[in-house]
Coordinates of C-alpha atoms in Angstrom, one line a residue:
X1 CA -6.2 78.4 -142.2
X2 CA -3.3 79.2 -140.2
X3 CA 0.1 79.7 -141.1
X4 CA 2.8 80.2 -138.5
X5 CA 4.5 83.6 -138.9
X6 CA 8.4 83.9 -138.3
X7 CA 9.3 84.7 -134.4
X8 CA 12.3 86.9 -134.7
X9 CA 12.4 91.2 -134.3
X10 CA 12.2 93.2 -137.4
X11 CA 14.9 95.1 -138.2
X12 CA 14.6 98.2 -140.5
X13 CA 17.5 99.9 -142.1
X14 CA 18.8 102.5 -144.8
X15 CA 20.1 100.8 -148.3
X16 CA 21.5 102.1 -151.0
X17 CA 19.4 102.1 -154.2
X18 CA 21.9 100.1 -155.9
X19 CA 21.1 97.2 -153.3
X20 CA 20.8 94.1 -154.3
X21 CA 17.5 92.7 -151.6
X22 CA 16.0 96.5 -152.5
X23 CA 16.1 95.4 -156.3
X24 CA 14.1 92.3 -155.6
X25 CA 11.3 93.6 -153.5
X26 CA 11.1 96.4 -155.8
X27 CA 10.6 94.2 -158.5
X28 CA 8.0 92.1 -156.3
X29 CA 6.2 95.4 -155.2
X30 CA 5.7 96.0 -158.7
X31 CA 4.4 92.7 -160.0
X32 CA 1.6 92.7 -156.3
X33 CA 0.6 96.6 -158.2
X34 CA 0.0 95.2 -161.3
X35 CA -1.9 92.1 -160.3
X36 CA -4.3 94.4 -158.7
X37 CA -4.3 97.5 -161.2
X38 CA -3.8 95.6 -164.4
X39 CA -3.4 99.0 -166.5
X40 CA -0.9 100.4 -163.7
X41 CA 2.9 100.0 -164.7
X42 CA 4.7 101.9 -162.4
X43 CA 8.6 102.0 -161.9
X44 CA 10.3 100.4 -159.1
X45 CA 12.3 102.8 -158.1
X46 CA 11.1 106.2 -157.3
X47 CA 13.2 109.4 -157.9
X48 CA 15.6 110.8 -155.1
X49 CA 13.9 108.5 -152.2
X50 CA 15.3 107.0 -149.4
X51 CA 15.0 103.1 -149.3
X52 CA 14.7 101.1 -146.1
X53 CA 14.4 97.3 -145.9
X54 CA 12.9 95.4 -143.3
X55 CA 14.5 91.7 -142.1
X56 CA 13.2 89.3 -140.0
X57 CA 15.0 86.5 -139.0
X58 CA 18.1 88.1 -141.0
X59 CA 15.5 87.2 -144.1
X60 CA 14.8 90.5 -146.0
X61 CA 11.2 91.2 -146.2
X62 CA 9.8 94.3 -146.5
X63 CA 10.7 97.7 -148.3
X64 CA 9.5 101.4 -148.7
X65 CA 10.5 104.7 -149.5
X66 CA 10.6 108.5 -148.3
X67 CA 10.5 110.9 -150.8
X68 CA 10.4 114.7 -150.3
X69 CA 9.1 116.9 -152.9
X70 CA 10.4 120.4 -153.5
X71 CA 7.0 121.6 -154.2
X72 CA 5.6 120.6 -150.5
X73 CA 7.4 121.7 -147.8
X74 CA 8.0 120.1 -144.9
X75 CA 6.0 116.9 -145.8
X76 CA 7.5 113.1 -147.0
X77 CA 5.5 110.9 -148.9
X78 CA 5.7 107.0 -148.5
X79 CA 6.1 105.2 -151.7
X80 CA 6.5 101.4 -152.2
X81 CA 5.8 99.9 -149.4
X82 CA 5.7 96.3 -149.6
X83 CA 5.7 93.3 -147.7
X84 CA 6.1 89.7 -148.7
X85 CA 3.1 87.3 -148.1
X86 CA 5.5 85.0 -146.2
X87 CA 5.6 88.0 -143.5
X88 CA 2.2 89.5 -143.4
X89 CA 0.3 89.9 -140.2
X90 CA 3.8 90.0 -138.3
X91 CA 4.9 94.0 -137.9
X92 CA 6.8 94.1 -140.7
X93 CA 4.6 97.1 -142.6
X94 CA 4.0 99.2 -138.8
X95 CA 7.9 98.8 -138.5
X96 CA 8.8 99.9 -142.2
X97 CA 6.4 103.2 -141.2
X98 CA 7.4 103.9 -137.6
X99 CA 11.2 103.8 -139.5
X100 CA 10.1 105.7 -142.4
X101 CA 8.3 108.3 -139.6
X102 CA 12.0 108.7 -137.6
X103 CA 13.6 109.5 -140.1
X104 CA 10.9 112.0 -141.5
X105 CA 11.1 113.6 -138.0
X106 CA 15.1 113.3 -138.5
X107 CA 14.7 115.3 -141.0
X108 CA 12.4 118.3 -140.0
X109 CA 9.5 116.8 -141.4
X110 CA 6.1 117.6 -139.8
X111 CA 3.5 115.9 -142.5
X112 CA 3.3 112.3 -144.3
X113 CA 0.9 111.8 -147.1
X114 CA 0.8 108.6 -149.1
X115 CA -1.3 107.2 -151.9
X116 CA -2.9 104.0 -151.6
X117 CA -6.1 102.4 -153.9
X118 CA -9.1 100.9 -153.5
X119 CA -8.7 97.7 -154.4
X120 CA -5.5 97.2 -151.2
X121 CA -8.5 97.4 -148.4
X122 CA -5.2 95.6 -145.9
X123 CA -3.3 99.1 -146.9
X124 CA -6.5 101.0 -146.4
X125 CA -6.9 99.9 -142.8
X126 CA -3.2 99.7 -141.7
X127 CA -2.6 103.4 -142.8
X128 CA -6.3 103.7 -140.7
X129 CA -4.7 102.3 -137.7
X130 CA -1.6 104.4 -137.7
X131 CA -3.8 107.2 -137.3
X132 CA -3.2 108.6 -141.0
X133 CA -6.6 109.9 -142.3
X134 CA -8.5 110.7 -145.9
X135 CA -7.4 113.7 -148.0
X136 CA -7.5 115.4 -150.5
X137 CA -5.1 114.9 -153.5
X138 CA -1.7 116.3 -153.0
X139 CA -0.3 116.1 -156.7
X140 CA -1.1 117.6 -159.5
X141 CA -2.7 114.0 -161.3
X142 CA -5.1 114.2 -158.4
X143 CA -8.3 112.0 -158.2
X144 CA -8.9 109.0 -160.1
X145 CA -11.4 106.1 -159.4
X146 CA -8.8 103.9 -157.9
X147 CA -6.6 106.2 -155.6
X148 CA -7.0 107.5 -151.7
X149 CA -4.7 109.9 -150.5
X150 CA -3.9 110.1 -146.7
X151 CA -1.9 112.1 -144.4
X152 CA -1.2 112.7 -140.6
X153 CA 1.0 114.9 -139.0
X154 CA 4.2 114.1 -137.4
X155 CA 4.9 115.2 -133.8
X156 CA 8.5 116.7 -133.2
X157 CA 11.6 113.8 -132.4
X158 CA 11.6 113.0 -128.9
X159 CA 15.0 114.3 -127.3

């Protein structure tokens, strides 16, 4: 069956962690992780992270975060993103990365690495398509049954 997707651009901007569409699709990002990792309970809100949101048709969307780790330099990890079901299949998740990517490269940044699971196969093969590749673990939990760590490297901004 199919469902007709929204027409408009999507837009992707910076938020404050304090804002108020971040704090709902946070708390949606959540509930899609725990529906498919039933013993997984993360927090929505990761520690020191830059939030973007993603809009289409003015309606917010989508969400993720860059977080850079003391203990890896020069790389950003993408956390949370998320993308309602309403928008999927419409470039709201290549536009939260090519954002989260600009600003990486704003920032001096010449790696992104990410952890995704098994059982998020649309992740899998969006992450696939961006040209990010299998690697090994990049924090200290490291391998588990469920996870798959990616990277790719960044080329330098474009002047």
């Amino acid at each position: 069956m199919r469902r007709d997707l929204p027409a408009g651009p999507v837009s992707v901007d910076p938020v404050a962690d304090d804002d108020a569409d971040l704090a709902d699709l946070l708390r949606r990002t959540v509930a899609e992780l725990t529906r498919r990792y039933p013993d997984y309970h993360p927090e929505p809100y990761v520690g020191d992270a830059e939030y973007f949101v993603a809009r289409l048709d003015g309606r917010p969307v989508g969400c993720i975060a860059l977080v850079v780790h003391d203990d890896l330099p020069g790389v950003g990890e993408v956390k949370r993103l998320y993308v309602d079901d309403s928008a999927r299949r419409a470039g709201v998740a290549q536009a939260l990365m090519s954002g989260l990517e600009a600003r990486a490269r704003e920032r001096g940044l010449t790696r992104i690495v990410l952890e995704t699971g098994n059982r998020q196969p649309e992740a899998v093969a969006l992450y696939g398509r961006l040209g990010y590749v299998v690697v090994d673990p990049y924090h200290p939990q490291g391998w588990n049954e469920v996870s798959i760590f990616m990277a790719r490297g960044l080329a330098p901004p474009e002047e």
